[in-house]
XYZ file of C-alpha atoms in Angstrom:
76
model
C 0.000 0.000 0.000
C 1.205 3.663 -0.965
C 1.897 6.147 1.670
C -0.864 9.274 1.627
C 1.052 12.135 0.133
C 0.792 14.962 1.674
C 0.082 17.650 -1.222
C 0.893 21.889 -0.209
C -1.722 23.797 -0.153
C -0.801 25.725 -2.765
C -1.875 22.935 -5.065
C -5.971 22.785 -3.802
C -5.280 27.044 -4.816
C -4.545 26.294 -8.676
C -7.439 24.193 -9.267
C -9.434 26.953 -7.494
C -8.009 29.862 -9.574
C -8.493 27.957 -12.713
C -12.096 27.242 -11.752
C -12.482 31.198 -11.367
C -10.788 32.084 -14.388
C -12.856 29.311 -16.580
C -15.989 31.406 -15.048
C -14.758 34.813 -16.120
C -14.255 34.079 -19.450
C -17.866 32.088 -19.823
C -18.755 35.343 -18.260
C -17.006 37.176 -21.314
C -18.062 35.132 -23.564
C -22.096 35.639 -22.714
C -21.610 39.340 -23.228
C -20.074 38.992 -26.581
C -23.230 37.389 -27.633
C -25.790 39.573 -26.163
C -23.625 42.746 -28.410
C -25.587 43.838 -31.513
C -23.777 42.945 -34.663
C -23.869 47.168 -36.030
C -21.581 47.869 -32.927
C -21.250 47.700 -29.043
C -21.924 50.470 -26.856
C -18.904 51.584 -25.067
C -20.633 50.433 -21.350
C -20.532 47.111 -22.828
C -17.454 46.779 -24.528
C -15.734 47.980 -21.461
C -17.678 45.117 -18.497
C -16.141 42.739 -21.647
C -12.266 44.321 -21.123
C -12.817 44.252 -17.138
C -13.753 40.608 -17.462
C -10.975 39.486 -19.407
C -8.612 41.737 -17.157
C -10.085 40.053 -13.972
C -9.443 36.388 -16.089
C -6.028 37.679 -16.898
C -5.772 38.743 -13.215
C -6.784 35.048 -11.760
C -4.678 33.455 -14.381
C -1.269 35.235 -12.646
C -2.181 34.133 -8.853
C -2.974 30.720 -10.651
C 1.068 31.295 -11.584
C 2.055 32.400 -8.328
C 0.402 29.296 -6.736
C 2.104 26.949 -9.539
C 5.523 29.060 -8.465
C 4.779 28.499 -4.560
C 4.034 24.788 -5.197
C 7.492 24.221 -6.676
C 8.975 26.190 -3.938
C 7.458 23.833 -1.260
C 7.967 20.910 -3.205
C 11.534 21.383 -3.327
C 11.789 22.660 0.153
C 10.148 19.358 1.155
């Protein structure tokens, strides 16, 4: 029988950030469809940007967390 590993908690954060950033963009992507094909107004076309931005945002920490994992797993 295989010993439990004992995983850092960093690794239960990537899934989580992941999660979130898979839900921005859905978020994103909703909005693009709900634009009128002659042009979006600006109110729109700027929630759209903050979205993305806020994906962009969760996709660094999910990089931090990946960076802290190897940090611990090497420490370990």
């Amino acid at each position: 029988m295989t010993a439990p590993v004992n995983l850092p908690g960093a690794w239960y954060d990537v899934g989580s950030r992941i999660d979130e950033a898979r839900a921005v963009i859905s978020c994103a992507s909703d909005y693009m469809e709900t634009l009128p094909s002659a042009g979006a107004p600006l109110a729109r076309t700027n929630h759209i940007a903050a979205l993305i931005a806020a994906a962009g945002d969760l996709l660094d920490l999910a990089q931090e967390d990946v960076n802290e994992l190897e940090r611990q797993l090497i420490s370990a």
